[in-house]
Amino acid sequence: MKLLIDSFWRSAVYCLYPRVIGLSVLPLVLIVALSWLLGYLYWDTAVSFVRGWLDASAWLDTIWRWFEGVGLANLKTVVAPLLVIFAFTPLVVVASLLAVSFMMTPTLTRMVAERRFAGLQRKHGGSLLLSVWWTFFSLVLALGALVLTLPMWLVPPLALVLPAFIWGWLTYRVMAFDVLAEFASADERHTLMARHRMSFLGMGVVTGLMGAAPSMVWASGALFAAAFVILVPVAIWIYTLVFAFSSLWFAHFGLAALQALRDEPQHADVDEVLPAAPAVAGASAHAAARLGGDAPDSGDGITDVVARPKL
């Protein structure tokens, strides 16, 4: 717990560095450009499709009439854009995570290593190809879990817990691997990820909950269309900063844990574990052999075995 808290506040301070803020701009530019392109090409089509699906649903028709009865006749016009935004949000989260993972995490990890662990040896236990495969495999598992649990999102408590847990698990898998790939060997990485699995998962869940904050911006963008163009980059930049903080948190925690692992005492020699028993002055050869020491040379060849007189 001490290491978890220490790495947390260090990461929060590092997020204020101009270098970290500057690094968050490049993923922001790329993701905003991609989001704008997708919105320009498919926004109207997606909203029309969702609105048509809502109109064609028989069981939803009863709900719309009830809303009209309580004075919310225009709610249907708001629900369709909101559903499109909520469906688009996971894609933005994944894109932000991947952009930060490949564009910021290695640089931020080296910055932490230079400032705190200058003497830490780099063993390069993970290659770029392995990192890409690990990220892709983890992403497929996370998206599969997202699809399987989607019906459970209708339950209010699960709608908050499940996304945070899934994104937290994905963040832990990706960030922990990328942080340790350059500095730890494969065996060290496996050891640390097994030893600190719950801590890594907790860090991922916390950052996943922090990543839920931009969802309020998305919702505001749907309700206030005039500010949507401004709110979208703000939300994406918040996502980027959250994942940048996540990279720093995993870097501080992972490198400190790696340093502690390497500082652990290795297997001691047998002589160090079981020192020889000291020689006892005047001890007999039989006693010295029993104690493991050398028998003192008495010069007369007498042992402690004394012949009994015959009866």
PDB file of C-alpha atoms in Angstrom:
ATOM      1  CA  MET A   1       0.000   0.000   0.000  1.00  0.00           C
ATOM      2  CA  LYS A   2       2.870   2.379   0.749  1.00  0.00           C
ATOM      3  CA  LEU A   3       4.336   1.850  -2.712  1.00  0.00           C
ATOM      4  CA  LEU A   4       0.883   2.347  -4.252  1.00  0.00           C
ATOM      5  CA  ILE A   5       0.322   5.700  -2.528  1.00  0.00           C
ATOM      6  CA  ASP A   6       3.873   6.893  -3.111  1.00  0.00           C
ATOM      7  CA  SER A   7       3.684   6.175  -6.840  1.00  0.00           C
ATOM      8  CA  PHE A   8       0.235   7.831  -7.006  1.00  0.00           C
ATOM      9  CA  TRP A   9       1.282  11.230  -5.696  1.00  0.00           C
ATOM     10  CA  ARG A  10       4.514  11.190  -7.706  1.00  0.00           C
ATOM     11  CA  SER A  11       2.498  10.581 -10.866  1.00  0.00           C
ATOM     12  CA  ALA A  12       0.136  13.444 -10.024  1.00  0.00           C
ATOM     13  CA  VAL A  13       3.096  15.800  -9.661  1.00  0.00           C
ATOM     14  CA  TYR A  14       4.676  14.583 -12.910  1.00  0.00           C
ATOM     15  CA  CYS A  15       1.435  15.382 -14.781  1.00  0.00           C
ATOM     16  CA  LEU A  16       2.123  19.071 -14.087  1.00  0.00           C
ATOM     17  CA  TYR A  17       5.451  18.971 -15.916  1.00  0.00           C
ATOM     18  CA  PRO A  18       5.401  20.932 -19.198  1.00  0.00           C
ATOM     19  CA  ARG A  19       7.009  17.967 -20.944  1.00  0.00           C
ATOM     20  CA  VAL A  20       4.132  15.660 -19.985  1.00  0.00           C
ATOM     21  CA  ILE A  21       1.497  18.217 -20.993  1.00  0.00           C
ATOM     22  CA  GLY A  22       3.290  18.733 -24.293  1.00  0.00           C
ATOM     23  CA  LEU A  23       3.439  15.006 -24.967  1.00  0.00           C
ATOM     24  CA  SER A  24      -0.333  14.757 -24.486  1.00  0.00           C
ATOM     25  CA  VAL A  25      -0.950  17.147 -27.379  1.00  0.00           C
ATOM     26  CA  LEU A  26       0.186  14.805 -30.178  1.00  0.00           C
ATOM     27  CA  PRO A  27      -2.229  11.951 -29.348  1.00  0.00           C
ATOM     28  CA  LEU A  28      -4.919  14.596 -28.890  1.00  0.00           C
ATOM     29  CA  VAL A  29      -4.361  15.989 -32.389  1.00  0.00           C
ATOM     30  CA  LEU A  30      -4.469  12.543 -33.984  1.00  0.00           C
ATOM     31  CA  ILE A  31      -7.580  11.387 -32.095  1.00  0.00           C
ATOM     32  CA  VAL A  32      -9.444  14.665 -32.701  1.00  0.00           C
ATOM     33  CA  ALA A  33      -8.662  14.436 -36.395  1.00  0.00           C
ATOM     34  CA  LEU A  34      -9.887  10.840 -36.517  1.00  0.00           C
ATOM     35  CA  SER A  35     -13.024  11.674 -34.498  1.00  0.00           C
ATOM     36  CA  TRP A  36     -13.816  14.647 -36.713  1.00  0.00           C
ATOM     37  CA  LEU A  37     -13.395  12.555 -39.851  1.00  0.00           C
ATOM     38  CA  LEU A  38     -15.670   9.781 -38.557  1.00  0.00           C
ATOM     39  CA  GLY A  39     -18.248  12.316 -37.370  1.00  0.00           C
ATOM     40  CA  TYR A  40     -18.180  14.158 -40.680  1.00  0.00           C
ATOM     41  CA  LEU A  41     -18.686  10.949 -42.645  1.00  0.00           C
ATOM     42  CA  TYR A  42     -21.039   8.936 -40.441  1.00  0.00           C
ATOM     43  CA  TRP A  43     -22.715  11.152 -37.787  1.00  0.00           C
ATOM     44  CA  ASP A  44     -25.957  11.840 -39.643  1.00  0.00           C
ATOM     45  CA  THR A  45     -26.161   8.245 -40.852  1.00  0.00           C
ATOM     46  CA  ALA A  46     -25.603   6.845 -37.353  1.00  0.00           C
ATOM     47  CA  VAL A  47     -28.167   9.178 -35.716  1.00  0.00           C
ATOM     48  CA  SER A  48     -30.753   8.421 -38.410  1.00  0.00           C
ATOM     49  CA  PHE A  49     -30.190   4.689 -37.986  1.00  0.00           C
ATOM     50  CA  VAL A  50     -30.619   4.841 -34.221  1.00  0.00           C
ATOM     51  CA  ARG A  51     -33.694   7.080 -34.489  1.00  0.00           C
ATOM     52  CA  GLY A  52     -35.254   4.670 -36.962  1.00  0.00           C
ATOM     53  CA  TRP A  53     -34.516   1.773 -34.645  1.00  0.00           C
ATOM     54  CA  LEU A  54     -36.152   3.633 -31.742  1.00  0.00           C
ATOM     55  CA  ASP A  55     -39.228   4.447 -33.821  1.00  0.00           C
ATOM     56  CA  ALA A  56     -39.583   0.845 -35.006  1.00  0.00           C
ATOM     57  CA  SER A  57     -39.452  -0.617 -31.496  1.00  0.00           C
ATOM     58  CA  ALA A  58     -42.938  -1.498 -30.288  1.00  0.00           C
ATOM     59  CA  TRP A  59     -42.107  -1.722 -26.599  1.00  0.00           C
ATOM     60  CA  LEU A  60     -40.336   1.643 -26.666  1.00  0.00           C
ATOM     61  CA  ASP A  61     -43.400   3.288 -28.162  1.00  0.00           C
ATOM     62  CA  THR A  62     -45.177   2.902 -24.830  1.00  0.00           C
ATOM     63  CA  ILE A  63     -42.273   4.554 -23.055  1.00  0.00           C
ATOM     64  CA  TRP A  64     -42.275   7.514 -25.486  1.00  0.00           C
ATOM     65  CA  ARG A  65     -45.999   8.064 -24.933  1.00  0.00           C
ATOM     66  CA  TRP A  66     -45.441   8.037 -21.175  1.00  0.00           C
ATOM     67  CA  PHE A  67     -42.668  10.626 -21.536  1.00  0.00           C
ATOM     68  CA  GLU A  68     -44.980  12.750 -23.685  1.00  0.00           C
ATOM     69  CA  GLY A  69     -47.590  12.538 -20.948  1.00  0.00           C
ATOM     70  CA  VAL A  70     -45.198  13.944 -18.343  1.00  0.00           C
ATOM     71  CA  GLY A  71     -44.094  16.798 -20.593  1.00  0.00           C
ATOM     72  CA  LEU A  72     -40.960  15.283 -22.176  1.00  0.00           C
ATOM     73  CA  ALA A  73     -42.185  15.077 -25.748  1.00  0.00           C
ATOM     74  CA  ASN A  74     -38.794  16.011 -27.240  1.00  0.00           C
ATOM     75  CA  LEU A  75     -36.840  13.397 -25.331  1.00  0.00           C
ATOM     76  CA  LYS A  76     -36.688  11.091 -28.338  1.00  0.00           C
ATOM     77  CA  THR A  77     -34.698  13.672 -30.301  1.00  0.00           C
ATOM     78  CA  VAL A  78     -32.069  13.721 -27.551  1.00  0.00           C
ATOM     79  CA  VAL A  79     -31.863   9.970 -26.923  1.00  0.00           C
ATOM     80  CA  ALA A  80     -30.679   9.050 -30.427  1.00  0.00           C
ATOM     81  CA  PRO A  81     -27.581  11.331 -30.378  1.00  0.00           C
ATOM     82  CA  LEU A  82     -26.841  10.215 -26.819  1.00  0.00           C
ATOM     83  CA  LEU A  83     -26.885   6.543 -27.829  1.00  0.00           C
ATOM     84  CA  VAL A  84     -24.540   7.271 -30.721  1.00  0.00           C
ATOM     85  CA  ILE A  85     -22.197   9.135 -28.411  1.00  0.00           C
ATOM     86  CA  PHE A  86     -22.234   6.380 -25.792  1.00  0.00           C
ATOM     87  CA  ALA A  87     -21.543   3.806 -28.508  1.00  0.00           C
ATOM     88  CA  PHE A  88     -18.711   5.955 -29.858  1.00  0.00           C
ATOM     89  CA  THR A  89     -17.149   6.621 -26.438  1.00  0.00           C
ATOM     90  CA  PRO A  90     -15.552   3.145 -26.013  1.00  0.00           C
ATOM     91  CA  LEU A  91     -13.856   3.573 -29.395  1.00  0.00           C
ATOM     92  CA  VAL A  92     -12.421   6.911 -28.264  1.00  0.00           C
ATOM     93  CA  VAL A  93     -11.273   5.352 -24.987  1.00  0.00           C
ATOM     94  CA  VAL A  94      -9.535   2.506 -26.799  1.00  0.00           C
ATOM     95  CA  ALA A  95      -7.974   4.892 -29.327  1.00  0.00           C
ATOM     96  CA  SER A  96      -6.707   7.130 -26.497  1.00  0.00           C
ATOM     97  CA  LEU A  97      -5.291   4.152 -24.633  1.00  0.00           C
ATOM     98  CA  LEU A  98      -3.494   2.806 -27.710  1.00  0.00           C
ATOM     99  CA  ALA A  99      -2.185   6.240 -28.681  1.00  0.00           C
ATOM    100  CA  VAL A 100      -0.812   6.888 -25.203  1.00  0.00           C
ATOM    101  CA  SER A 101       0.530   3.343 -24.957  1.00  0.00           C
ATOM    102  CA  PHE A 102       2.597   3.564 -28.131  1.00  0.00           C
ATOM    103  CA  MET A 103       3.380   7.288 -28.221  1.00  0.00           C
ATOM    104  CA  MET A 104       3.732   8.342 -24.577  1.00  0.00           C
ATOM    105  CA  THR A 105       4.294   5.374 -22.255  1.00  0.00           C
ATOM    106  CA  PRO A 106       7.865   4.524 -23.409  1.00  0.00           C
ATOM    107  CA  THR A 107       8.909   8.171 -23.196  1.00  0.00           C
ATOM    108  CA  LEU A 108       7.301   8.709 -19.790  1.00  0.00           C
ATOM    109  CA  THR A 109       8.824   5.486 -18.453  1.00  0.00           C
ATOM    110  CA  ARG A 110      12.306   6.582 -19.554  1.00  0.00           C
ATOM    111  CA  MET A 111      11.725   9.970 -17.920  1.00  0.00           C
ATOM    112  CA  VAL A 112      10.817   8.305 -14.615  1.00  0.00           C
ATOM    113  CA  ALA A 113      13.823   5.991 -14.909  1.00  0.00           C
ATOM    114  CA  GLU A 114      16.211   8.885 -15.580  1.00  0.00           C
ATOM    115  CA  ARG A 115      14.943  10.881 -12.618  1.00  0.00           C
ATOM    116  CA  ARG A 116      14.558   8.113 -10.029  1.00  0.00           C
ATOM    117  CA  PHE A 117      16.279   4.927 -11.219  1.00  0.00           C
ATOM    118  CA  ALA A 118      19.318   6.081 -13.142  1.00  0.00           C
ATOM    119  CA  GLY A 119      21.267   2.893 -12.394  1.00  0.00           C
ATOM    120  CA  LEU A 120      18.474   0.479 -13.306  1.00  0.00           C
ATOM    121  CA  GLN A 121      19.694  -1.993 -15.921  1.00  0.00           C
ATOM    122  CA  ARG A 122      17.605  -2.378 -19.068  1.00  0.00           C
ATOM    123  CA  LYS A 123      17.129  -6.045 -19.944  1.00  0.00           C
ATOM    124  CA  HIS A 124      14.644  -5.577 -22.834  1.00  0.00           C
ATOM    125  CA  GLY A 125      12.377  -8.480 -21.952  1.00  0.00           C
ATOM    126  CA  GLY A 126       9.658  -7.438 -24.431  1.00  0.00           C
ATOM    127  CA  SER A 127       9.996  -6.460 -28.084  1.00  0.00           C
ATOM    128  CA  LEU A 128       7.800  -4.044 -30.040  1.00  0.00           C
ATOM    129  CA  LEU A 129       6.195  -6.926 -31.919  1.00  0.00           C
ATOM    130  CA  LEU A 130       5.398  -8.711 -28.655  1.00  0.00           C
ATOM    131  CA  SER A 131       3.965  -5.494 -27.228  1.00  0.00           C
ATOM    132  CA  VAL A 132       1.681  -5.056 -30.240  1.00  0.00           C
ATOM    133  CA  TRP A 133       0.490  -8.655 -29.988  1.00  0.00           C
ATOM    134  CA  TRP A 134      -0.066  -8.368 -26.211  1.00  0.00           C
ATOM    135  CA  THR A 135      -2.055  -5.147 -26.671  1.00  0.00           C
ATOM    136  CA  PHE A 136      -4.143  -6.596 -29.507  1.00  0.00           C
ATOM    137  CA  PHE A 137      -4.906  -9.790 -27.582  1.00  0.00           C
ATOM    138  CA  SER A 138      -5.854  -7.848 -24.440  1.00  0.00           C
ATOM    139  CA  LEU A 139      -8.020  -5.500 -26.501  1.00  0.00           C
ATOM    140  CA  VAL A 140      -9.911  -8.404 -28.078  1.00  0.00           C
ATOM    141  CA  LEU A 141     -10.567  -9.909 -24.648  1.00  0.00           C
ATOM    142  CA  ALA A 142     -11.750  -6.562 -23.259  1.00  0.00           C
ATOM    143  CA  LEU A 143     -14.081  -5.888 -26.188  1.00  0.00           C
ATOM    144  CA  GLY A 144     -15.433  -9.426 -25.888  1.00  0.00           C
ATOM    145  CA  ALA A 145     -16.152  -8.878 -22.208  1.00  0.00           C
ATOM    146  CA  LEU A 146     -17.746  -5.535 -23.091  1.00  0.00           C
ATOM    147  CA  VAL A 147     -20.120  -7.134 -25.590  1.00  0.00           C
ATOM    148  CA  LEU A 148     -21.018 -10.031 -23.293  1.00  0.00           C
ATOM    149  CA  THR A 149     -21.811  -7.746 -20.351  1.00  0.00           C
ATOM    150  CA  LEU A 150     -23.662  -5.104 -22.374  1.00  0.00           C
ATOM    151  CA  PRO A 151     -27.142  -6.297 -21.260  1.00  0.00           C
ATOM    152  CA  MET A 152     -26.039  -5.938 -17.635  1.00  0.00           C
ATOM    153  CA  TRP A 153     -25.496  -2.218 -18.159  1.00  0.00           C
ATOM    154  CA  LEU A 154     -29.258  -1.761 -17.791  1.00  0.00           C
ATOM    155  CA  VAL A 155     -28.790  -2.370 -14.056  1.00  0.00           C
ATOM    156  CA  PRO A 156     -27.646   1.018 -12.621  1.00  0.00           C
ATOM    157  CA  PRO A 157     -24.938  -0.260 -10.227  1.00  0.00           C
ATOM    158  CA  LEU A 158     -23.462  -2.615 -12.833  1.00  0.00           C
ATOM    159  CA  ALA A 159     -23.484   0.154 -15.429  1.00  0.00           C
ATOM    160  CA  LEU A 160     -20.893   1.947 -13.295  1.00  0.00           C
ATOM    161  CA  VAL A 161     -18.892  -1.033 -12.097  1.00  0.00           C
ATOM    162  CA  LEU A 162     -18.562  -3.211 -15.201  1.00  0.00           C
ATOM    163  CA  PRO A 163     -17.106  -0.618 -17.631  1.00  0.00           C
ATOM    164  CA  ALA A 164     -14.642   0.599 -15.011  1.00  0.00           C
ATOM    165  CA  PHE A 165     -13.550  -2.961 -14.255  1.00  0.00           C
ATOM    166  CA  ILE A 166     -13.175  -3.899 -17.941  1.00  0.00           C
ATOM    167  CA  TRP A 167     -11.253  -0.756 -18.875  1.00  0.00           C
ATOM    168  CA  GLY A 168      -9.222  -1.091 -15.677  1.00  0.00           C
ATOM    169  CA  TRP A 169      -8.268  -4.653 -16.585  1.00  0.00           C
ATOM    170  CA  LEU A 170      -7.297  -3.546 -20.110  1.00  0.00           C
ATOM    171  CA  THR A 171      -5.299  -0.597 -18.756  1.00  0.00           C
ATOM    172  CA  TYR A 172      -3.467  -2.832 -16.294  1.00  0.00           C
ATOM    173  CA  ARG A 173      -2.586  -5.381 -18.972  1.00  0.00           C
ATOM    174  CA  VAL A 174      -1.329  -2.823 -21.484  1.00  0.00           C
ATOM    175  CA  MET A 175       0.401  -0.375 -19.158  1.00  0.00           C
ATOM    176  CA  ALA A 176       2.144  -2.928 -16.944  1.00  0.00           C
ATOM    177  CA  PHE A 177       3.555  -4.726 -19.977  1.00  0.00           C
ATOM    178  CA  ASP A 178       4.738  -1.562 -21.734  1.00  0.00           C
ATOM    179  CA  VAL A 179       6.355  -0.154 -18.591  1.00  0.00           C
ATOM    180  CA  LEU A 180       8.296  -3.354 -17.851  1.00  0.00           C
ATOM    181  CA  ALA A 181       9.070  -4.339 -21.457  1.00  0.00           C
ATOM    182  CA  GLU A 182      12.257  -2.282 -21.743  1.00  0.00           C
ATOM    183  CA  PHE A 183      13.674  -2.583 -18.240  1.00  0.00           C
ATOM    184  CA  ALA A 184      12.676  -6.048 -17.004  1.00  0.00           C
ATOM    185  CA  SER A 185      13.545  -9.447 -18.365  1.00  0.00           C
ATOM    186  CA  ALA A 186      10.739 -11.808 -19.335  1.00  0.00           C
ATOM    187  CA  ASP A 187      11.079 -13.740 -16.056  1.00  0.00           C
ATOM    188  CA  GLU A 188      11.117 -10.539 -14.003  1.00  0.00           C
ATOM    189  CA  ARG A 189       8.053  -9.252 -15.826  1.00  0.00           C
ATOM    190  CA  HIS A 190       6.133 -12.461 -15.174  1.00  0.00           C
ATOM    191  CA  THR A 191       7.169 -12.386 -11.518  1.00  0.00           C
ATOM    192  CA  LEU A 192       6.120  -8.774 -10.993  1.00  0.00           C
ATOM    193  CA  MET A 193       2.816  -9.104 -12.820  1.00  0.00           C
ATOM    194  CA  ALA A 194       1.980 -12.177 -10.754  1.00  0.00           C
ATOM    195  CA  ARG A 195       3.168 -10.706  -7.442  1.00  0.00           C
ATOM    196  CA  HIS A 196       1.468  -7.316  -7.868  1.00  0.00           C
ATOM    197  CA  ARG A 197      -1.558  -8.410  -9.922  1.00  0.00           C
ATOM    198  CA  MET A 198      -4.124  -7.002  -7.494  1.00  0.00           C
ATOM    199  CA  SER A 199      -2.257  -3.712  -7.147  1.00  0.00           C
ATOM    200  CA  PHE A 200      -1.958  -3.364 -10.924  1.00  0.00           C
ATOM    201  CA  LEU A 201      -5.650  -4.195 -11.334  1.00  0.00           C
ATOM    202  CA  GLY A 202      -6.609  -1.680  -8.645  1.00  0.00           C
ATOM    203  CA  MET A 203      -4.566   0.995 -10.392  1.00  0.00           C
ATOM    204  CA  GLY A 204      -6.288   0.177 -13.664  1.00  0.00           C
ATOM    205  CA  VAL A 205      -9.760   0.338 -12.098  1.00  0.00           C
ATOM    206  CA  VAL A 206      -9.006   3.690 -10.438  1.00  0.00           C
ATOM    207  CA  THR A 207      -7.820   5.173 -13.713  1.00  0.00           C
ATOM    208  CA  GLY A 208     -10.858   3.585 -15.385  1.00  0.00           C
ATOM    209  CA  LEU A 209     -13.129   5.430 -12.968  1.00  0.00           C
ATOM    210  CA  MET A 210     -11.176   8.610 -13.624  1.00  0.00           C
ATOM    211  CA  GLY A 211     -11.770   8.044 -17.322  1.00  0.00           C
ATOM    212  CA  ALA A 212     -15.523   8.118 -16.692  1.00  0.00           C
ATOM    213  CA  ALA A 213     -15.319  11.864 -16.026  1.00  0.00           C
ATOM    214  CA  PRO A 214     -15.238  12.841 -19.725  1.00  0.00           C
ATOM    215  CA  SER A 215     -18.568  11.039 -20.201  1.00  0.00           C
ATOM    216  CA  MET A 216     -20.210  14.080 -18.612  1.00  0.00           C
ATOM    217  CA  VAL A 217     -18.617  16.188 -21.325  1.00  0.00           C
ATOM    218  CA  TRP A 218     -19.957  13.839 -23.986  1.00  0.00           C
ATOM    219  CA  ALA A 219     -23.461  14.122 -22.540  1.00  0.00           C
ATOM    220  CA  SER A 220     -23.149  17.898 -22.394  1.00  0.00           C
ATOM    221  CA  GLY A 221     -22.106  17.858 -26.027  1.00  0.00           C
ATOM    222  CA  ALA A 222     -25.307  16.056 -26.962  1.00  0.00           C
ATOM    223  CA  LEU A 223     -27.487  18.486 -25.023  1.00  0.00           C
ATOM    224  CA  PHE A 224     -25.674  21.623 -26.152  1.00  0.00           C
ATOM    225  CA  ALA A 225     -24.975  21.003 -29.818  1.00  0.00           C
ATOM    226  CA  ALA A 226     -23.597  24.492 -30.304  1.00  0.00           C
ATOM    227  CA  ALA A 227     -20.618  23.681 -28.054  1.00  0.00           C
ATOM    228  CA  PHE A 228     -20.164  20.131 -29.313  1.00  0.00           C
ATOM    229  CA  VAL A 229     -17.204  20.982 -31.535  1.00  0.00           C
ATOM    230  CA  ILE A 230     -15.382  22.459 -28.545  1.00  0.00           C
ATOM    231  CA  LEU A 231     -16.415  19.848 -25.995  1.00  0.00           C
ATOM    232  CA  VAL A 232     -15.264  16.877 -28.055  1.00  0.00           C
ATOM    233  CA  PRO A 233     -11.549  17.881 -28.033  1.00  0.00           C
ATOM    234  CA  VAL A 234     -11.821  18.729 -24.329  1.00  0.00           C
ATOM    235  CA  ALA A 235     -13.190  15.289 -23.556  1.00  0.00           C
ATOM    236  CA  ILE A 236     -10.545  13.566 -25.662  1.00  0.00           C
ATOM    237  CA  TRP A 237      -7.769  15.597 -24.015  1.00  0.00           C
ATOM    238  CA  ILE A 238      -9.096  14.564 -20.602  1.00  0.00           C
ATOM    239  CA  TYR A 239      -8.950  10.939 -21.735  1.00  0.00           C
ATOM    240  CA  THR A 240      -5.373  11.473 -22.907  1.00  0.00           C
ATOM    241  CA  LEU A 241      -4.303  13.075 -19.630  1.00  0.00           C
ATOM    242  CA  VAL A 242      -5.967  10.303 -17.624  1.00  0.00           C
ATOM    243  CA  PHE A 243      -4.036   7.662 -19.535  1.00  0.00           C
ATOM    244  CA  ALA A 244      -0.862   9.745 -19.295  1.00  0.00           C
ATOM    245  CA  PHE A 245      -1.321   9.766 -15.522  1.00  0.00           C
ATOM    246  CA  SER A 246      -1.918   6.025 -15.723  1.00  0.00           C
ATOM    247  CA  SER A 247       1.369   5.572 -17.601  1.00  0.00           C
ATOM    248  CA  LEU A 248       3.244   7.563 -14.974  1.00  0.00           C
ATOM    249  CA  TRP A 249       1.575   5.681 -12.127  1.00  0.00           C
ATOM    250  CA  PHE A 250       2.450   2.312 -13.614  1.00  0.00           C
ATOM    251  CA  ALA A 251       5.979   3.534 -14.400  1.00  0.00           C
ATOM    252  CA  HIS A 252       6.652   4.719 -10.838  1.00  0.00           C
ATOM    253  CA  PHE A 253       5.119   1.605  -9.332  1.00  0.00           C
ATOM    254  CA  GLY A 254       6.566  -0.896 -11.799  1.00  0.00           C
ATOM    255  CA  LEU A 255      10.133   0.415 -11.788  1.00  0.00           C
ATOM    256  CA  ALA A 256      10.159   0.708  -7.989  1.00  0.00           C
ATOM    257  CA  ALA A 257       8.873  -2.862  -7.710  1.00  0.00           C
ATOM    258  CA  LEU A 258      11.498  -4.005 -10.222  1.00  0.00           C
ATOM    259  CA  GLN A 259      14.262  -2.292  -8.239  1.00  0.00           C
ATOM    260  CA  ALA A 260      13.003  -3.936  -5.045  1.00  0.00           C
ATOM    261  CA  LEU A 261      12.931  -7.313  -6.776  1.00  0.00           C
ATOM    262  CA  ARG A 262      16.540  -6.958  -7.869  1.00  0.00           C
ATOM    263  CA  ASP A 263      17.589  -5.810  -4.413  1.00  0.00           C
ATOM    264  CA  GLU A 264      16.236  -8.965  -2.824  1.00  0.00           C
ATOM    265  CA  PRO A 265      19.012 -11.251  -1.488  1.00  0.00           C
ATOM    266  CA  GLN A 266      19.894 -14.109  -3.739  1.00  0.00           C
ATOM    267  CA  HIS A 267      20.235 -17.681  -2.554  1.00  0.00           C
ATOM    268  CA  ALA A 268      23.015 -17.708  -0.001  1.00  0.00           C
ATOM    269  CA  ASP A 269      25.819 -20.226  -0.056  1.00  0.00           C
ATOM    270  CA  VAL A 270      25.546 -23.223   2.172  1.00  0.00           C
ATOM    271  CA  ASP A 271      28.558 -22.091   4.199  1.00  0.00           C
ATOM    272  CA  GLU A 272      26.799 -18.772   4.886  1.00  0.00           C
ATOM    273  CA  VAL A 273      23.538 -20.397   5.870  1.00  0.00           C
ATOM    274  CA  LEU A 274      25.075 -23.158   8.003  1.00  0.00           C
ATOM    275  CA  PRO A 275      28.381 -21.924   9.446  1.00  0.00           C
ATOM    276  CA  ALA A 276      30.774 -24.503  10.803  1.00  0.00           C
ATOM    277  CA  ALA A 277      30.545 -25.161  14.521  1.00  0.00           C
ATOM    278  CA  PRO A 278      33.440 -23.635  16.418  1.00  0.00           C
ATOM    279  CA  ALA A 279      36.091 -25.969  17.745  1.00  0.00           C
ATOM    280  CA  VAL A 280      35.856 -26.563  21.439  1.00  0.00           C
ATOM    281  CA  ALA A 281      39.099 -26.458  23.276  1.00  0.00           C
ATOM    282  CA  GLY A 282      40.030 -29.857  24.569  1.00  0.00           C
ATOM    283  CA  ALA A 283      37.238 -31.634  22.726  1.00  0.00           C
ATOM    284  CA  SER A 284      37.846 -35.219  21.754  1.00  0.00           C
ATOM    285  CA  ALA A 285      37.996 -36.493  18.221  1.00  0.00           C
ATOM    286  CA  HIS A 286      34.616 -38.141  18.616  1.00  0.00           C
ATOM    287  CA  ALA A 287      33.034 -34.913  19.911  1.00  0.00           C
ATOM    288  CA  ALA A 288      34.712 -32.835  17.201  1.00  0.00           C
ATOM    289  CA  ALA A 289      33.374 -35.139  14.528  1.00  0.00           C
ATOM    290  CA  ARG A 290      29.911 -34.881  16.067  1.00  0.00           C
ATOM    291  CA  LEU A 291      30.139 -31.047  16.100  1.00  0.00           C
ATOM    292  CA  GLY A 292      31.495 -30.858  12.562  1.00  0.00           C
ATOM    293  CA  GLY A 293      34.827 -29.286  13.553  1.00  0.00           C
ATOM    294  CA  ASP A 294      38.366 -30.527  13.559  1.00  0.00           C
ATOM    295  CA  ALA A 295      39.592 -32.406  16.597  1.00  0.00           C
ATOM    296  CA  PRO A 296      42.391 -30.683  18.421  1.00  0.00           C
ATOM    297  CA  ASP A 297      45.684 -32.408  18.166  1.00  0.00           C
ATOM    298  CA  SER A 298      46.398 -33.643  21.694  1.00  0.00           C
ATOM    299  CA  GLY A 299      49.572 -35.384  20.635  1.00  0.00           C
ATOM    300  CA  ASP A 300      48.877 -38.572  22.574  1.00  0.00           C
ATOM    301  CA  GLY A 301      46.296 -40.156  20.224  1.00  0.00           C
ATOM    302  CA  ILE A 302      43.851 -40.658  23.135  1.00  0.00           C
ATOM    303  CA  THR A 303      40.166 -40.642  22.199  1.00  0.00           C
ATOM    304  CA  ASP A 304      37.075 -40.422  24.297  1.00  0.00           C
ATOM    305  CA  VAL A 305      36.396 -44.129  23.716  1.00  0.00           C
ATOM    306  CA  VAL A 306      37.644 -45.842  26.844  1.00  0.00           C
ATOM    307  CA  ALA A 307      37.815 -49.616  26.978  1.00  0.00           C
ATOM    308  CA  ARG A 308      35.687 -51.100  29.727  1.00  0.00           C
ATOM    309  CA  PRO A 309      37.403 -53.522  32.083  1.00  0.00           C
ATOM    310  CA  LYS A 310      36.444 -57.117  31.675  1.00  0.00           C
ATOM    311  CA  LEU A 311      34.247 -58.465  34.412  1.00  0.00           C
TER     312      LEU A 311
END
